[in-house]
Each structure stands twice: as C-alpha cells, then as structure tokens.
Coordinates of C-alpha atoms in Angstrom, one line a residue:
M1 CA -117.8 -11.0 -0.7
K2 CA -114.2 -10.9 -1.3
K3 CA -111.8 -12.5 1.3
S4 CA -109.6 -10.2 3.3
I5 CA -105.9 -10.1 2.6
A6 CA -105.2 -11.7 6.0
F7 CA -107.7 -14.5 5.4
A8 CA -106.2 -15.2 2.0
F9 CA -102.8 -15.4 3.4
I10 CA -103.9 -17.7 6.2
F11 CA -105.8 -19.9 3.7
Q12 CA -102.6 -20.1 1.4
F13 CA -100.4 -20.8 4.3
S14 CA -102.5 -23.7 5.5
V15 CA -102.6 -25.2 2.0
L16 CA -98.9 -24.9 1.7
S17 CA -98.3 -26.5 5.1
S18 CA -100.7 -29.3 4.3
F19 CA -98.8 -29.9 1.1
A20 CA -95.4 -29.8 2.8
Q21 CA -96.6 -32.3 5.5
S22 CA -97.8 -34.7 2.9
L23 CA -94.2 -35.0 1.2
S24 CA -92.6 -38.4 1.8
G25 CA -88.9 -38.8 2.6
Y26 CA -88.3 -39.9 -1.0
E27 CA -90.3 -36.9 -2.5
I28 CA -88.2 -34.6 -0.5
M29 CA -84.9 -36.1 -1.6
K30 CA -86.2 -36.2 -5.2
K31 CA -87.0 -32.4 -5.1
A32 CA -83.5 -31.8 -3.6
D33 CA -82.0 -33.8 -6.5
E34 CA -84.0 -31.8 -9.0
V35 CA -82.9 -28.3 -7.8
P36 CA -81.7 -26.5 -10.9
E37 CA -78.0 -26.3 -11.6
P38 CA -76.0 -24.2 -14.1
V39 CA -74.8 -25.8 -17.4
T40 CA -71.3 -24.8 -16.8
A41 CA -69.6 -23.8 -13.6
S42 CA -66.0 -22.8 -12.6
S43 CA -64.4 -21.8 -9.3
T44 CA -61.3 -21.8 -7.2
A45 CA -61.2 -23.2 -3.6
T46 CA -59.1 -23.5 -0.7
L47 CA -59.0 -26.9 0.9
T48 CA -58.0 -27.1 4.6
I49 CA -57.2 -30.5 6.0
H50 CA -57.1 -30.3 9.9
T51 CA -55.9 -33.0 12.1
K52 CA -56.8 -33.6 15.8
K53 CA -53.1 -32.8 16.7
G54 CA -53.8 -29.3 15.4
S55 CA -51.7 -29.3 12.2
D56 CA -53.3 -28.0 9.0
R57 CA -52.4 -28.7 5.4
I58 CA -53.6 -26.1 2.9
R59 CA -54.4 -26.9 -0.7
E60 CA -55.6 -24.7 -3.5
V61 CA -57.6 -26.2 -6.4
L62 CA -59.4 -25.3 -9.6
M63 CA -62.8 -26.7 -10.3
K64 CA -64.7 -26.9 -13.6
S65 CA -68.0 -28.7 -14.6
K66 CA -70.3 -29.0 -17.6
D67 CA -73.7 -30.6 -17.7
Y68 CA -74.4 -32.3 -21.0
G69 CA -77.8 -33.5 -20.1
D70 CA -77.1 -37.3 -20.0
V71 CA -73.9 -36.8 -18.2
K72 CA -72.2 -34.2 -15.9
K73 CA -68.4 -33.8 -16.3
E74 CA -66.4 -32.4 -13.6
V75 CA -62.6 -31.9 -13.1
I76 CA -60.7 -30.8 -10.0
V77 CA -57.1 -29.9 -10.3
F78 CA -54.7 -29.1 -7.3
V79 CA -52.6 -25.9 -8.0
K80 CA -50.7 -25.5 -4.6
P81 CA -48.6 -26.5 -2.9
K82 CA -45.9 -27.7 -5.2
D83 CA -45.9 -31.2 -4.0
V84 CA -49.5 -31.8 -5.1
S85 CA -49.5 -29.3 -8.0
G86 CA -51.0 -31.0 -11.2
T87 CA -52.9 -33.8 -9.3
G88 CA -56.3 -34.0 -11.0
Y89 CA -59.6 -35.8 -10.5
L90 CA -61.9 -36.3 -13.4
M91 CA -65.5 -37.6 -13.0
F92 CA -68.4 -38.4 -15.4
D93 CA -71.7 -38.5 -13.4
Y94 CA -74.4 -40.0 -15.4
A95 CA -78.1 -39.0 -15.2
E96 CA -80.8 -41.5 -14.2
D97 CA -82.7 -42.9 -17.2
A98 CA -86.5 -43.1 -17.7
S99 CA -86.8 -46.2 -15.4
G100 CA -84.8 -44.4 -12.6
K101 CA -81.7 -46.4 -13.1
K102 CA -78.4 -44.8 -12.9
K103 CA -75.1 -45.9 -14.5
D104 CA -72.1 -46.0 -12.2
S105 CA -70.0 -42.8 -12.6
D106 CA -66.6 -42.9 -14.3
N107 CA -63.6 -41.6 -12.3
W108 CA -60.0 -41.0 -12.8
L109 CA -57.2 -39.8 -10.5
Y110 CA -53.9 -38.4 -12.1
M111 CA -50.9 -38.4 -9.9
P112 CA -48.1 -36.3 -11.6
A113 CA -45.4 -37.6 -9.4
M114 CA -46.0 -41.1 -10.5
K115 CA -46.9 -39.9 -14.1
K116 CA -49.9 -42.3 -13.8
T117 CA -53.7 -42.2 -14.1
R118 CA -55.8 -44.8 -12.4
R119 CA -59.5 -45.5 -12.4
I120 CA -61.4 -45.1 -9.2
A121 CA -64.3 -47.4 -8.7
S122 CA -67.6 -45.6 -8.1
S123 CA -68.8 -48.4 -5.8
G124 CA -67.3 -50.8 -3.4
S125 CA -64.5 -50.2 -0.8
E126 CA -62.4 -48.1 -3.2
S127 CA -65.2 -45.5 -3.4
D128 CA -65.2 -45.2 0.4
G129 CA -61.6 -44.4 0.4
S130 CA -60.3 -40.9 1.5
F131 CA -60.3 -38.3 -1.3
M132 CA -56.8 -36.9 -1.4
G133 CA -56.2 -37.3 2.3
T134 CA -59.4 -35.4 3.3
D135 CA -62.4 -36.6 5.3
F136 CA -64.4 -36.6 2.2
T137 CA -64.6 -39.9 0.3
Y138 CA -64.7 -40.5 -3.4
R139 CA -68.4 -41.4 -3.0
D140 CA -69.0 -38.0 -1.5
M141 CA -67.6 -36.3 -4.5
G142 CA -70.4 -37.5 -6.9
D143 CA -74.1 -37.6 -6.9
R144 CA -75.7 -40.6 -5.1
S145 CA -78.5 -42.4 -7.0
L146 CA -82.0 -41.9 -5.4
N147 CA -82.8 -45.6 -6.1
D148 CA -79.7 -46.9 -4.2
Y149 CA -81.5 -45.9 -0.9
D150 CA -84.7 -46.2 1.1
Y151 CA -86.0 -43.1 2.8
N152 CA -87.8 -42.1 5.9
L153 CA -89.0 -38.6 7.0
L154 CA -88.0 -38.3 10.6
G155 CA -89.5 -34.9 11.2
E156 CA -88.2 -31.3 11.0
E157 CA -85.4 -29.4 12.6
S158 CA -83.7 -26.1 12.3
V159 CA -80.1 -25.8 11.0
D160 CA -78.5 -22.5 11.7
G161 CA -81.9 -20.8 11.7
T162 CA -83.2 -22.6 8.5
D163 CA -86.1 -24.9 8.9
C164 CA -85.3 -28.2 7.4
Y165 CA -86.7 -31.7 6.7
K166 CA -84.9 -34.4 8.5
V167 CA -84.7 -37.4 6.2
E168 CA -83.2 -40.7 6.9
C169 CA -81.4 -42.4 4.0
L170 CA -80.7 -46.2 4.2
A171 CA -78.4 -47.6 1.6
K172 CA -79.6 -51.0 0.0
D173 CA -76.0 -52.0 -0.1
K174 CA -75.1 -52.6 3.5
N175 CA -71.4 -53.0 2.7
Q176 CA -70.9 -49.3 2.5
K177 CA -68.7 -47.6 5.0
D178 CA -71.5 -45.3 6.0
P179 CA -74.7 -47.1 5.1
R180 CA -77.0 -44.7 6.8
Y181 CA -77.0 -40.9 6.7
I182 CA -79.5 -38.2 7.7
S183 CA -80.0 -35.3 5.4
Y184 CA -81.3 -31.9 6.6
I185 CA -83.0 -30.4 3.5
A186 CA -84.2 -26.8 3.7
K187 CA -87.9 -26.4 3.5
S188 CA -87.6 -23.1 1.5
D189 CA -85.4 -24.2 -1.4
F190 CA -84.7 -28.0 -0.9
I191 CA -80.9 -27.3 -0.6
L192 CA -78.9 -29.5 1.7
R193 CA -77.8 -27.8 4.9
K194 CA -76.3 -30.7 6.9
C195 CA -75.7 -34.4 6.6
E196 CA -74.8 -36.9 9.3
F197 CA -73.2 -40.2 8.3
Y198 CA -73.4 -43.3 10.4
D199 CA -71.1 -46.3 10.2
R200 CA -72.0 -50.0 10.0
Q201 CA -72.3 -50.1 13.8
N202 CA -74.8 -47.2 13.5
Q203 CA -72.4 -44.8 15.3
L204 CA -72.1 -41.3 14.2
H205 CA -69.0 -41.1 11.9
R206 CA -69.0 -37.9 9.9
V207 CA -70.9 -34.6 9.8
L208 CA -71.1 -32.4 6.8
T209 CA -72.1 -28.8 7.2
C210 CA -72.9 -26.4 4.3
Y211 CA -72.9 -22.7 5.1
D212 CA -72.0 -19.2 3.9
F213 CA -74.7 -19.4 1.4
T214 CA -75.0 -16.8 -1.5
T215 CA -77.2 -16.5 -4.6
I216 CA -75.5 -16.6 -8.1
K217 CA -77.7 -16.1 -11.0
G218 CA -80.7 -17.2 -9.0
L219 CA -79.0 -20.3 -7.6
T220 CA -78.5 -20.8 -3.9
T221 CA -74.9 -21.8 -3.4
A222 CA -72.9 -22.9 -0.3
Q223 CA -69.5 -21.3 -0.4
K224 CA -68.2 -23.4 2.4
M225 CA -68.5 -27.2 3.0
K226 CA -67.0 -28.7 6.2
M227 CA -66.7 -32.5 6.7
Q228 CA -66.0 -33.4 10.4
N229 CA -64.9 -36.9 11.4
V230 CA -66.4 -36.9 14.9
Q231 CA -64.6 -40.3 15.7
S232 CA -61.1 -39.1 14.7
G233 CA -61.4 -35.4 15.6
N234 CA -60.2 -34.5 12.1
W235 CA -62.0 -32.2 9.6
S236 CA -61.7 -30.8 6.1
L237 CA -63.0 -27.6 4.7
F238 CA -63.7 -26.5 1.2
E239 CA -64.0 -22.7 0.8
S240 CA -65.1 -21.8 -2.7
A241 CA -64.4 -18.4 -4.4
N242 CA -64.6 -16.9 -7.8
I243 CA -67.7 -18.9 -8.6
V244 CA -68.9 -18.3 -12.2
Y245 CA -72.1 -20.1 -13.4
D246 CA -72.9 -20.1 -17.2
G247 CA -70.1 -17.6 -17.9
G248 CA -69.4 -19.0 -21.3
D249 CA -68.6 -22.3 -22.9
I250 CA -65.9 -24.6 -21.4
D251 CA -63.8 -26.5 -23.9
D252 CA -65.0 -30.2 -24.0
S253 CA -61.4 -31.3 -24.4
L254 CA -60.7 -30.2 -20.8
F255 CA -62.8 -33.1 -19.5
T256 CA -60.3 -35.8 -20.7
V257 CA -57.7 -37.8 -19.1
S258 CA -55.3 -36.5 -21.7
S259 CA -55.8 -32.9 -20.5
L260 CA -55.1 -33.9 -16.9
E261 CA -51.9 -35.6 -18.0
K262 CA -50.8 -32.7 -20.0
G263 CA -51.5 -30.1 -17.4
R264 CA -53.9 -28.2 -19.6
I265 CA -56.4 -27.2 -16.9
R266 CA -55.3 -23.9 -15.4

C-alpha cells in the first residue's frame, strides 16, 4: 500500500534531520566554504565607520572580483571623500589544492597621497591590523583556510529567526589577534549569519552580523555586514548596492597593481 503524503513528509523530514545531526563542525564549515559563488561580481558600497564618541566617517567604494578557478582576484577602490579617493586594495586569494593546502594570499594596498604601493602580509601581526581604519582586519577581507583551524559543533541557535549551526573555530596559530571565533551557519543554505571573535584572553572582542539578505541569480547575498568591536564600542558597516553577478567579463588588467596606481578602476 502506498504511504500517505503526510507519512512520506514525516519520513523525509526525519531522514534529513538525522543527516543534519550527523554533520561535524568541520563538515558544516566545509559546506559553507563550498557554497556556489559567481565567476564575476561588481558592486558599490557605503562604508560607515562609527566611533564610541558618536562621530561617523562615510566612505564610498567600488568592488570588483573575478574567479579564475585556482585564484580569486578582488579589488576595492575608495571613491569618496576626496582625502581617500583612489586608495585601493588588491587581493589574490588562492584555492586549496588537492591535499587541502592553501597558499597565502597576495595583497597590495595603494595610497595615492604617498604615491606608494605596499604589500600586506596575509599572516602574522600585519594581517590582524585594521583595514583602512575600520573594525575589519586585513585577515577578515580574505577567505580563511579550512585547514588552519580545528572545529567543534557547539549546537544550534537562531539568528534573526534563522536556525543556525553554532561552530567553534580554533586557530592552530595561537598568535592570531582573535584565535577563536564562533560561526553561526544557516541550516537552510550554509550561509554565514553571524560570527563572534574572541581575543587571546578568550574575551569577546568583535561581532560580525550579516543581514538584509537578497537573492541574485539564485545566490543568497548579504547586502549589509556590520563589524562591532564590543570592547571599544566602535563599529563599521558595509552596505552594498548595485550588485551584479556574472554580468559580463571584467578586464583582467584591472586586477593589477598598475591599474590601482593609474586610477583605471572606476
């Protein structure tokens, strides 16, 4: 005799629940890392840097990226205000190889006022420095290698009404500024909703919140990302707009130090 629709639904739900419960912390983070991304992306963004004293600095930026398979290239250029216009950050983030090893990213910061480009280390103390005066670090701007951390599934918790896995991530390099963080990964799509960063004394340092989600060409996208430094009271907010995925090829030459220095990216 055929099963009723209700019985079939209950059976399917129980199987899916059993599967979800069997996932380890590492498997959840791996699924999050493997969420599909566009080959090319471009957008504009407003960056608000807020201090505890109540003052705000507003920045407008352009962002472009292109995934070449073995490397993802991304460029961020500040457009306004005038005192930071032309400042650019170029990053080459490399994919993990077959053995799971990941080459350190290559990063360059161009400061037009100094007419100078400098390399930014992707590891060590420099990578933990503030990105352009924000509460984001240079390390935050790139993808973290799965093999650089150990993972523990702490349970489940709701974030803004979305059921999430709560995964503890412990850096193998204990010298990081925030060697422990807790990721809240949505059970429905494995997209990050929130992240809590803990300092070397295991005190809560910063909280990243992703919200105002939309779907662009089938890809779930956070239009707002806020990093709050709970110890200082400061916060930084990226508000993205004019997001275009796979809207046409992006000239490879834009992802070069030369393009940054010549102000070609507009």
